[in-house]
Amino acid sequence: MTRRSRLFPRADVVDATQRRIDSLTVTDQQTVASTMQNTYVPVSTRACLPFDSSVGLTDGTILGGTAKLRHVAVRTFSGVRLAFTNAYAGAGNTEADTPNAITVRAAVEPLGNIIIPVTFGGARSVLIQPGATVLSDPVGVDIAKGTTFYTRTWVQVASGEKFPRAGYITASSGEGNNYGTTVGADLTGTGSSSLTGIGTNQRVFGPSMILGRVKDPGKPVVGIIGDSIAQGSNDNDRGYIERSLLDGYSFQKVAFPGEALDGWIGNNGLTRYRRASILISASLTHAICEYGRNNMNSATVQADTLAAWTSLARMGVPVYQTTITPQTTSTDGWVTVGNQTVADATKEARRTAFNDWLRDGAPISAGAPVAPGMSGASRAGSAAHPLSGWFEIADLAESARNSGKWKGGYTSDGTHPGATGADALKAGINPAVFGQPSAA
């Protein structure tokens, strides 16, 4: 398995004394990372943007209410701050502004039904304009790594208006909501009643970022960019990338189901700037790009991926790409390899060509992709290339390299790894290349 494994592998990244960052010790590199970060960094699971356009907005009849979402702390933190974004995945599954402003109140529930209200500039509620992201005041709670906690978000719109929906809630996770055609009660105040098990099995509005003040700043903060596989479809909104980072790594997910590379690189950045702003606000130090599966109908997938890497590298962080997993049909629910059929031979040929190109370091010349094996080309990890390295995922997913078929039991729809598959594929991500995780 081939990986590029330096924390800051770009040779043109230097510190204030003009020393190349990749020449420093790991300890010194992490000191530099600390200076790149704000006081607050992402500290929890399930902070995400609204998803695909089929469920990204309410229908104009639901006027709001309170939703309760479950989270798990990936770092020990205090002073939590919640961010909320009034945007969603619009036409073509690319980001767009919600058509109207929304009113939001929120709370943190660090222990069972102990509710601590959140304020915004000292006020209990905030009006969020279309496309805007707002950040709450710090809330004085401290939560240990691995602890389950909840957020409550009350949202209100006028008749005919809409609000975004994101996290999928279930009764088994202790979640719930009271949305309705009349506005559900605000249950974000101290002493509010329980929402557990009410109105579950649907998507609700919640925080796009959950930030906390950590006692060991300078640790990696990883951005997750991609489509439904990165978002965690078929895996309870987790996915193999998130699973690989759960032991002490901060991460911020901005993946959109159904999105192709056009959603990130299209229209001179108009379809990504809201998510890019969130990544920057999250004090990003590294990025993982998973895009590609939805671009196998395009002969320009390599050039388009190169453009996405370039935009991410301009944030000043190392960028990593995953190899692309297969897509098949099955006559036995993907239990066996033999009963699978490649869904589209043309797309499969492009997938294997892309993966083989990536495994050779995604060679480029004069800023354009060239064939694997070409001498003199720039490759991932060099100063002339926007990509720092790649992670081998397809070999873990397929029955054999470039077979085009999933290992048995890894998927239930032929495209997205389920819990079993995602748990196996997480081994393809080596988070140690980002630096040491938080021990607390």
Short mmCIF file of N, CA and C in Angstrom, two decimals, residues 104-266:
data_model
loop_
_atom_site.label_atom_id
_atom_site.label_comp_id
_atom_site.label_asym_id
_atom_site.label_seq_id
_atom_site.Cartn_x
_atom_site.Cartn_y
_atom_site.Cartn_z
N VAL A 104 -33.37 31.16 15.02
CA VAL A 104 -32.81 29.99 15.69
C VAL A 104 -32.54 30.29 17.16
N ARG A 105 -32.82 29.31 18.02
CA ARG A 105 -32.37 29.27 19.40
C ARG A 105 -31.74 27.91 19.62
N ALA A 106 -30.87 27.79 20.61
CA ALA A 106 -30.17 26.52 20.78
C ALA A 106 -29.80 26.30 22.24
N ALA A 107 -29.41 25.06 22.53
CA ALA A 107 -28.97 24.68 23.87
C ALA A 107 -28.03 23.49 23.75
N VAL A 108 -27.23 23.30 24.79
CA VAL A 108 -26.38 22.13 24.93
C VAL A 108 -26.91 21.30 26.09
N GLU A 109 -26.96 19.98 25.89
CA GLU A 109 -27.44 19.05 26.92
C GLU A 109 -26.30 18.10 27.27
N PRO A 110 -25.39 18.53 28.16
CA PRO A 110 -24.22 17.70 28.44
C PRO A 110 -24.53 16.45 29.24
N LEU A 111 -25.59 16.47 30.05
CA LEU A 111 -26.03 15.32 30.82
C LEU A 111 -27.53 15.16 30.65
N GLY A 112 -28.07 14.01 31.02
CA GLY A 112 -29.46 13.70 30.78
C GLY A 112 -30.44 14.79 31.19
N ASN A 113 -30.98 15.48 30.20
CA ASN A 113 -32.01 16.50 30.37
C ASN A 113 -31.56 17.68 31.24
N ILE A 114 -30.26 17.85 31.42
CA ILE A 114 -29.74 19.09 31.99
C ILE A 114 -29.44 20.01 30.81
N ILE A 115 -30.21 21.06 30.66
CA ILE A 115 -30.18 21.87 29.44
C ILE A 115 -29.57 23.22 29.75
N ILE A 116 -28.56 23.60 28.97
CA ILE A 116 -27.87 24.88 29.16
C ILE A 116 -28.11 25.72 27.90
N PRO A 117 -28.85 26.82 28.02
CA PRO A 117 -29.16 27.65 26.84
C PRO A 117 -27.91 28.27 26.22
N VAL A 118 -27.97 28.47 24.91
CA VAL A 118 -26.92 29.11 24.13
C VAL A 118 -27.35 30.53 23.79
N THR A 119 -26.40 31.46 23.75
CA THR A 119 -26.71 32.82 23.34
C THR A 119 -25.89 33.21 22.11
N PHE A 120 -26.36 34.25 21.44
CA PHE A 120 -25.70 34.77 20.24
C PHE A 120 -25.52 36.27 20.45
N GLY A 121 -24.29 36.68 20.75
CA GLY A 121 -24.07 38.08 21.05
C GLY A 121 -24.87 38.53 22.25
N GLY A 122 -25.09 37.62 23.18
CA GLY A 122 -25.84 37.92 24.40
C GLY A 122 -27.34 37.72 24.27
N ALA A 123 -27.84 37.48 23.06
CA ALA A 123 -29.28 37.30 22.85
C ALA A 123 -29.61 35.82 22.75
N ARG A 124 -30.82 35.44 23.17
CA ARG A 124 -31.23 34.04 23.13
C ARG A 124 -31.54 33.56 21.73
N SER A 125 -31.92 34.42 20.83
CA SER A 125 -32.25 33.99 19.47
C SER A 125 -31.46 34.81 18.46
N VAL A 126 -31.33 34.26 17.27
CA VAL A 126 -30.60 34.94 16.20
C VAL A 126 -31.34 34.74 14.89
N LEU A 127 -31.40 35.77 14.07
CA LEU A 127 -31.98 35.69 12.73
C LEU A 127 -30.84 35.45 11.75
N ILE A 128 -30.88 34.31 11.06
CA ILE A 128 -29.81 33.93 10.14
C ILE A 128 -30.28 34.19 8.71
N GLN A 129 -29.58 35.05 8.02
CA GLN A 129 -29.94 35.41 6.65
C GLN A 129 -29.61 34.27 5.69
N PRO A 130 -30.22 34.24 4.50
CA PRO A 130 -29.93 33.18 3.53
C PRO A 130 -28.43 33.09 3.21
N GLY A 131 -27.90 31.89 3.34
CA GLY A 131 -26.50 31.63 3.03
C GLY A 131 -25.52 31.93 4.14
N ALA A 132 -25.99 32.52 5.23
CA ALA A 132 -25.08 32.95 6.29
C ALA A 132 -24.81 31.82 7.29
N THR A 133 -23.67 31.90 7.94
CA THR A 133 -23.33 31.04 9.08
C THR A 133 -23.11 31.93 10.29
N VAL A 134 -23.72 31.58 11.42
CA VAL A 134 -23.54 32.33 12.65
C VAL A 134 -22.90 31.43 13.71
N LEU A 135 -22.16 32.03 14.61
CA LEU A 135 -21.46 31.30 15.67
C LEU A 135 -21.93 31.80 17.02
N SER A 136 -22.26 30.89 17.91
CA SER A 136 -22.78 31.27 19.21
C SER A 136 -21.68 31.79 20.13
N ASP A 137 -22.11 32.39 21.25
CA ASP A 137 -21.17 32.70 22.32
C ASP A 137 -20.68 31.39 22.93
N PRO A 138 -19.54 31.41 23.61
CA PRO A 138 -19.09 30.20 24.31
C PRO A 138 -20.06 29.81 25.42
N VAL A 139 -20.27 28.51 25.57
CA VAL A 139 -21.11 27.97 26.64
C VAL A 139 -20.19 27.27 27.63
N GLY A 140 -20.28 27.62 28.89
CA GLY A 140 -19.33 27.14 29.89
C GLY A 140 -19.58 25.74 30.38
N VAL A 141 -19.43 24.77 29.49
CA VAL A 141 -19.51 23.37 29.87
C VAL A 141 -18.18 22.70 29.53
N ASP A 142 -17.83 21.64 30.24
CA ASP A 142 -16.67 20.86 29.85
C ASP A 142 -17.09 19.41 29.68
N ILE A 143 -16.61 18.80 28.60
CA ILE A 143 -17.04 17.47 28.21
C ILE A 143 -15.81 16.65 27.86
N ALA A 144 -15.71 15.45 28.39
CA ALA A 144 -14.55 14.59 28.19
C ALA A 144 -14.65 13.83 26.88
N LYS A 145 -13.49 13.53 26.31
CA LYS A 145 -13.41 12.72 25.08
C LYS A 145 -14.16 11.41 25.27
N GLY A 146 -14.98 11.06 24.26
CA GLY A 146 -15.75 9.83 24.29
C GLY A 146 -17.12 9.96 24.92
N THR A 147 -17.43 11.14 25.47
CA THR A 147 -18.72 11.35 26.15
C THR A 147 -19.82 11.65 25.14
N THR A 148 -20.98 11.05 25.34
CA THR A 148 -22.17 11.38 24.55
C THR A 148 -22.83 12.63 25.13
N PHE A 149 -23.18 13.56 24.26
CA PHE A 149 -23.94 14.73 24.67
C PHE A 149 -24.91 15.09 23.56
N TYR A 150 -25.77 16.05 23.81
CA TYR A 150 -26.81 16.42 22.84
C TYR A 150 -26.83 17.92 22.61
N THR A 151 -27.28 18.32 21.43
CA THR A 151 -27.63 19.70 21.17
C THR A 151 -29.12 19.78 20.88
N ARG A 152 -29.72 20.90 21.26
CA ARG A 152 -31.12 21.19 20.93
C ARG A 152 -31.15 22.47 20.10
N THR A 153 -31.91 22.42 19.02
CA THR A 153 -32.02 23.57 18.14
C THR A 153 -33.49 23.84 17.83
N TRP A 154 -33.92 25.05 18.17
CA TRP A 154 -35.28 25.48 17.82
C TRP A 154 -35.18 26.40 16.61
N VAL A 155 -35.98 26.13 15.58
CA VAL A 155 -35.96 26.93 14.36
C VAL A 155 -37.39 27.33 14.03
N GLN A 156 -37.55 28.54 13.48
CA GLN A 156 -38.88 29.06 13.14
C GLN A 156 -38.83 29.79 11.81
N VAL A 157 -39.85 29.53 10.98
CA VAL A 157 -40.06 30.29 9.74
C VAL A 157 -41.53 30.65 9.64
N ALA A 158 -41.82 31.58 8.75
CA ALA A 158 -43.21 31.98 8.50
C ALA A 158 -43.87 31.01 7.52
N SER A 159 -45.18 31.07 7.43
CA SER A 159 -45.92 30.21 6.51
C SER A 159 -45.40 30.37 5.09
N GLY A 160 -45.16 29.26 4.42
CA GLY A 160 -44.64 29.27 3.06
C GLY A 160 -43.13 29.32 2.96
N GLU A 161 -42.47 29.62 4.08
CA GLU A 161 -41.00 29.65 4.08
C GLU A 161 -40.43 28.27 4.42
N LYS A 162 -39.13 28.13 4.23
CA LYS A 162 -38.50 26.82 4.40
C LYS A 162 -37.25 26.96 5.26
N PHE A 163 -36.84 25.82 5.86
CA PHE A 163 -35.56 25.78 6.57
C PHE A 163 -34.82 24.50 6.23
N PRO A 164 -33.48 24.51 6.37
CA PRO A 164 -32.69 23.33 5.98
C PRO A 164 -32.87 22.17 6.96
N ARG A 165 -32.57 20.98 6.48
CA ARG A 165 -32.56 19.79 7.33
C ARG A 165 -31.26 19.03 7.11
N ALA A 166 -30.73 18.44 8.18
CA ALA A 166 -29.42 17.80 8.08
C ALA A 166 -29.41 16.46 8.78
N GLY A 167 -29.15 16.42 10.09
CA GLY A 167 -28.94 15.18 10.81
C GLY A 167 -30.16 14.29 10.86
N TYR A 168 -29.95 12.99 10.64
CA TYR A 168 -31.03 12.00 10.69
C TYR A 168 -31.17 11.51 12.13
N ILE A 169 -32.37 11.62 12.70
CA ILE A 169 -32.56 11.29 14.11
C ILE A 169 -33.29 9.97 14.28
N THR A 170 -32.93 9.26 15.36
CA THR A 170 -33.55 7.97 15.68
C THR A 170 -33.86 7.92 17.17
N ALA A 171 -34.87 7.15 17.52
CA ALA A 171 -35.24 6.98 18.93
C ALA A 171 -34.15 6.27 19.70
N SER A 172 -33.49 5.29 19.06
CA SER A 172 -32.47 4.53 19.76
C SER A 172 -31.27 5.37 20.16
N SER A 173 -31.09 6.52 19.49
CA SER A 173 -30.00 7.43 19.83
C SER A 173 -30.42 8.49 20.84
N GLY A 174 -31.64 8.41 21.33
CA GLY A 174 -32.12 9.38 22.30
C GLY A 174 -32.49 10.71 21.70
N GLU A 175 -32.80 10.72 20.41
CA GLU A 175 -33.08 11.96 19.70
C GLU A 175 -34.59 12.16 19.52
N GLY A 176 -34.94 13.33 18.99
CA GLY A 176 -36.35 13.59 18.74
C GLY A 176 -36.57 15.00 18.23
N ASN A 177 -37.82 15.31 17.84
CA ASN A 177 -38.18 16.67 17.44
C ASN A 177 -39.69 16.87 17.58
N ASN A 178 -40.12 18.12 17.62
CA ASN A 178 -41.54 18.43 17.71
C ASN A 178 -41.98 19.36 16.58
N TYR A 179 -41.36 19.20 15.39
CA TYR A 179 -41.74 20.02 14.24
C TYR A 179 -43.23 19.85 13.93
N GLY A 180 -43.81 20.89 13.35
CA GLY A 180 -45.21 20.79 12.97
C GLY A 180 -45.64 21.92 12.06
N THR A 181 -46.88 21.83 11.59
CA THR A 181 -47.45 22.88 10.75
C THR A 181 -47.78 24.12 11.56
N THR A 182 -47.81 23.99 12.87
CA THR A 182 -47.68 25.13 13.78
C THR A 182 -46.33 24.96 14.48
N VAL A 183 -45.69 26.05 14.84
CA VAL A 183 -44.33 25.96 15.37
C VAL A 183 -44.31 25.18 16.67
N GLY A 184 -43.47 24.15 16.71
CA GLY A 184 -43.33 23.37 17.93
C GLY A 184 -42.72 24.19 19.06
N ALA A 185 -42.99 23.79 20.29
CA ALA A 185 -42.53 24.54 21.45
C ALA A 185 -41.02 24.66 21.48
N ASP A 186 -40.54 25.81 21.97
CA ASP A 186 -39.12 26.02 22.18
C ASP A 186 -38.70 25.26 23.43
N LEU A 187 -37.94 24.18 23.24
CA LEU A 187 -37.49 23.35 24.35
C LEU A 187 -35.98 23.47 24.53
N THR A 188 -35.47 24.69 24.35
CA THR A 188 -34.04 24.93 24.54
C THR A 188 -33.75 25.66 25.86
N GLY A 189 -34.77 25.90 26.65
CA GLY A 189 -34.56 26.58 27.92
C GLY A 189 -34.28 25.61 29.06
N THR A 190 -33.69 26.15 30.13
CA THR A 190 -33.42 25.33 31.31
C THR A 190 -34.70 24.71 31.82
N GLY A 191 -34.67 23.39 32.07
CA GLY A 191 -35.82 22.70 32.60
C GLY A 191 -36.84 22.28 31.57
N SER A 192 -36.54 22.43 30.27
CA SER A 192 -37.49 22.04 29.23
C SER A 192 -37.71 20.53 29.24
N SER A 193 -38.83 20.11 28.70
CA SER A 193 -39.21 18.69 28.72
C SER A 193 -38.39 17.88 27.73
N SER A 194 -38.46 16.57 27.87
CA SER A 194 -37.68 15.65 27.05
C SER A 194 -38.24 15.58 25.63
N LEU A 195 -37.35 15.34 24.68
CA LEU A 195 -37.73 15.12 23.29
C LEU A 195 -37.43 13.70 22.83
N THR A 196 -36.87 12.89 23.70
CA THR A 196 -36.40 11.57 23.31
C THR A 196 -37.51 10.72 22.71
N GLY A 197 -37.25 10.21 21.49
CA GLY A 197 -38.17 9.29 20.84
C GLY A 197 -39.34 9.93 20.15
N ILE A 198 -39.42 11.25 20.13
CA ILE A 198 -40.55 11.95 19.50
C ILE A 198 -40.16 12.36 18.08
N GLY A 199 -41.00 12.02 17.10
CA GLY A 199 -40.80 12.48 15.73
C GLY A 199 -39.50 12.04 15.11
N THR A 200 -39.09 10.80 15.33
CA THR A 200 -37.79 10.34 14.84
C THR A 200 -37.86 9.81 13.41
N ASN A 201 -36.74 9.29 12.94
CA ASN A 201 -36.58 8.73 11.58
C ASN A 201 -36.85 9.78 10.51
N GLN A 202 -36.26 10.94 10.71
CA GLN A 202 -36.30 12.00 9.71
C GLN A 202 -35.10 12.91 9.93
N ARG A 203 -34.87 13.80 8.96
CA ARG A 203 -33.76 14.73 9.09
C ARG A 203 -34.24 16.05 9.70
N VAL A 204 -33.36 16.67 10.51
CA VAL A 204 -33.71 17.88 11.23
C VAL A 204 -32.59 18.90 11.09
N PHE A 205 -32.88 20.14 11.47
CA PHE A 205 -31.89 21.21 11.43
C PHE A 205 -31.04 21.17 12.70
N GLY A 206 -29.72 21.35 12.52
CA GLY A 206 -28.82 21.32 13.67
C GLY A 206 -27.53 22.04 13.36
N PRO A 207 -26.55 21.96 14.26
CA PRO A 207 -25.30 22.71 14.09
C PRO A 207 -24.49 22.24 12.88
N SER A 208 -23.91 23.20 12.17
CA SER A 208 -22.98 22.87 11.09
C SER A 208 -21.56 22.75 11.61
N MET A 209 -21.26 23.35 12.76
CA MET A 209 -19.98 23.17 13.44
C MET A 209 -20.23 23.11 14.94
N ILE A 210 -19.46 22.27 15.62
CA ILE A 210 -19.45 22.23 17.08
C ILE A 210 -17.99 22.40 17.48
N LEU A 211 -17.68 23.57 18.02
CA LEU A 211 -16.31 23.93 18.35
C LEU A 211 -16.12 23.97 19.86
N GLY A 212 -14.94 23.60 20.31
CA GLY A 212 -14.63 23.67 21.72
C GLY A 212 -13.21 24.13 21.95
N ARG A 213 -12.98 24.63 23.15
CA ARG A 213 -11.62 25.03 23.53
C ARG A 213 -10.93 23.81 24.13
N VAL A 214 -9.82 23.40 23.51
CA VAL A 214 -9.15 22.18 23.92
C VAL A 214 -7.89 22.50 24.72
N LYS A 215 -7.50 21.56 25.57
CA LYS A 215 -6.33 21.81 26.40
C LYS A 215 -5.02 21.48 25.70
N ASP A 216 -5.11 20.84 24.52
CA ASP A 216 -3.89 20.53 23.75
C ASP A 216 -4.03 21.04 22.32
N PRO A 217 -4.06 22.36 22.13
CA PRO A 217 -4.17 22.90 20.77
C PRO A 217 -2.95 22.52 19.94
N GLY A 218 -3.08 22.62 18.63
CA GLY A 218 -1.99 22.27 17.74
C GLY A 218 -2.11 20.89 17.15
N LYS A 219 -3.12 20.13 17.59
CA LYS A 219 -3.35 18.81 17.00
C LYS A 219 -4.05 18.97 15.64
N PRO A 220 -4.00 17.94 14.79
CA PRO A 220 -4.58 18.06 13.45
C PRO A 220 -6.09 18.31 13.47
N VAL A 221 -6.54 19.07 12.48
CA VAL A 221 -7.96 19.27 12.20
C VAL A 221 -8.16 18.91 10.73
N VAL A 222 -8.91 17.86 10.46
CA VAL A 222 -9.01 17.28 9.12
C VAL A 222 -10.35 17.63 8.49
N GLY A 223 -10.32 18.19 7.30
CA GLY A 223 -11.54 18.45 6.54
C GLY A 223 -11.89 17.25 5.68
N ILE A 224 -13.18 16.89 5.66
CA ILE A 224 -13.67 15.76 4.86
C ILE A 224 -14.54 16.33 3.75
N ILE A 225 -14.09 16.16 2.51
CA ILE A 225 -14.77 16.74 1.35
C ILE A 225 -15.11 15.62 0.39
N GLY A 226 -16.34 15.59 -0.12
CA GLY A 226 -16.70 14.54 -1.05
C GLY A 226 -18.19 14.40 -1.23
N ASP A 227 -18.62 13.19 -1.58
CA ASP A 227 -20.02 12.92 -1.90
C ASP A 227 -20.67 12.10 -0.79
N SER A 228 -21.68 11.30 -1.15
CA SER A 228 -22.44 10.55 -0.15
C SER A 228 -21.60 9.52 0.58
N ILE A 229 -20.57 9.00 -0.05
CA ILE A 229 -19.71 8.02 0.62
C ILE A 229 -18.94 8.71 1.75
N ALA A 230 -18.43 9.90 1.48
CA ALA A 230 -17.75 10.66 2.53
C ALA A 230 -18.73 11.12 3.60
N GLN A 231 -19.94 11.44 3.20
CA GLN A 231 -20.96 11.90 4.16
C GLN A 231 -21.39 10.76 5.08
N GLY A 232 -21.34 9.53 4.59
CA GLY A 232 -21.70 8.38 5.41
C GLY A 232 -23.04 7.77 5.10
N SER A 233 -23.55 7.99 3.89
CA SER A 233 -24.80 7.34 3.48
C SER A 233 -24.65 5.82 3.60
N ASN A 234 -25.67 5.17 4.10
CA ASN A 234 -25.69 3.72 4.32
C ASN A 234 -24.87 3.32 5.55
N ASP A 235 -24.39 4.33 6.31
CA ASP A 235 -23.60 4.06 7.51
C ASP A 235 -23.96 5.06 8.62
N ASN A 236 -25.23 5.38 8.72
CA ASN A 236 -25.71 6.28 9.78
C ASN A 236 -24.94 7.60 9.82
N ASP A 237 -24.68 8.15 8.63
CA ASP A 237 -24.03 9.46 8.49
C ASP A 237 -22.62 9.48 9.05
N ARG A 238 -21.94 8.33 9.06
CA ARG A 238 -20.57 8.29 9.54
C ARG A 238 -19.60 8.17 8.37
N GLY A 239 -19.43 6.97 7.81
CA GLY A 239 -18.51 6.77 6.70
C GLY A 239 -17.12 6.39 7.16
N TYR A 240 -16.36 5.78 6.25
CA TYR A 240 -15.07 5.22 6.65
C TYR A 240 -14.06 6.30 7.01
N ILE A 241 -14.15 7.49 6.41
CA ILE A 241 -13.18 8.54 6.75
C ILE A 241 -13.39 8.99 8.19
N GLU A 242 -14.64 9.30 8.54
CA GLU A 242 -14.92 9.70 9.91
C GLU A 242 -14.52 8.61 10.90
N ARG A 243 -14.83 7.36 10.57
CA ARG A 243 -14.49 6.25 11.47
C ARG A 243 -12.99 6.20 11.74
N SER A 244 -12.19 6.55 10.74
CA SER A 244 -10.73 6.47 10.90
C SER A 244 -10.18 7.56 11.81
N LEU A 245 -10.98 8.59 12.09
CA LEU A 245 -10.49 9.76 12.83
C LEU A 245 -11.05 9.85 14.24
N LEU A 246 -11.86 8.90 14.65
CA LEU A 246 -12.62 9.03 15.90
C LEU A 246 -11.76 8.98 17.15
N ASP A 247 -10.55 8.46 17.06
CA ASP A 247 -9.73 8.33 18.26
C ASP A 247 -8.81 9.53 18.43
N GLY A 248 -9.41 10.70 18.66
CA GLY A 248 -8.61 11.85 19.04
C GLY A 248 -8.31 12.87 17.96
N TYR A 249 -8.89 12.72 16.76
CA TYR A 249 -8.65 13.69 15.70
C TYR A 249 -9.88 14.59 15.52
N SER A 250 -9.65 15.89 15.50
CA SER A 250 -10.72 16.82 15.14
C SER A 250 -10.98 16.72 13.64
N PHE A 251 -12.24 16.82 13.26
CA PHE A 251 -12.56 16.82 11.83
C PHE A 251 -13.81 17.66 11.59
N GLN A 252 -13.91 18.17 10.37
CA GLN A 252 -15.08 18.93 9.93
C GLN A 252 -15.53 18.37 8.59
N LYS A 253 -16.73 17.87 8.56
CA LYS A 253 -17.27 17.24 7.35
C LYS A 253 -18.12 18.25 6.58
N VAL A 254 -17.87 18.36 5.26
CA VAL A 254 -18.67 19.23 4.40
C VAL A 254 -19.08 18.48 3.12
N ALA A 255 -19.29 17.19 3.22
CA ALA A 255 -19.64 16.37 2.06
C ALA A 255 -21.13 16.48 1.74
N PHE A 256 -21.46 16.42 0.45
CA PHE A 256 -22.84 16.45 -0.03
C PHE A 256 -23.16 15.17 -0.80
N PRO A 257 -24.16 14.41 -0.39
CA PRO A 257 -24.59 13.25 -1.19
C PRO A 257 -25.03 13.67 -2.59
N GLY A 258 -24.69 12.85 -3.56
CA GLY A 258 -25.10 13.10 -4.94
C GLY A 258 -24.22 14.08 -5.68
N GLU A 259 -23.28 14.70 -4.98
CA GLU A 259 -22.50 15.76 -5.62
C GLU A 259 -21.34 15.18 -6.42
N ALA A 260 -21.12 15.78 -7.59
CA ALA A 260 -19.94 15.48 -8.39
C ALA A 260 -18.94 16.61 -8.21
N LEU A 261 -17.80 16.50 -8.86
CA LEU A 261 -16.76 17.50 -8.71
C LEU A 261 -17.20 18.89 -9.13
N ASP A 262 -18.14 18.99 -10.05
CA ASP A 262 -18.64 20.30 -10.46
C ASP A 262 -19.17 21.09 -9.27
N GLY A 263 -19.69 20.38 -8.27
CA GLY A 263 -20.22 21.05 -7.10
C GLY A 263 -19.16 21.75 -6.29
N TRP A 264 -17.91 21.34 -6.44
CA TRP A 264 -16.82 22.00 -5.71
C TRP A 264 -16.06 22.99 -6.59
N ILE A 265 -15.84 22.62 -7.84
CA ILE A 265 -14.99 23.46 -8.69
C ILE A 265 -15.79 24.36 -9.62
N GLY A 266 -17.12 24.16 -9.71
CA GLY A 266 -17.92 24.87 -10.70
C GLY A 266 -18.13 26.34 -10.41
#
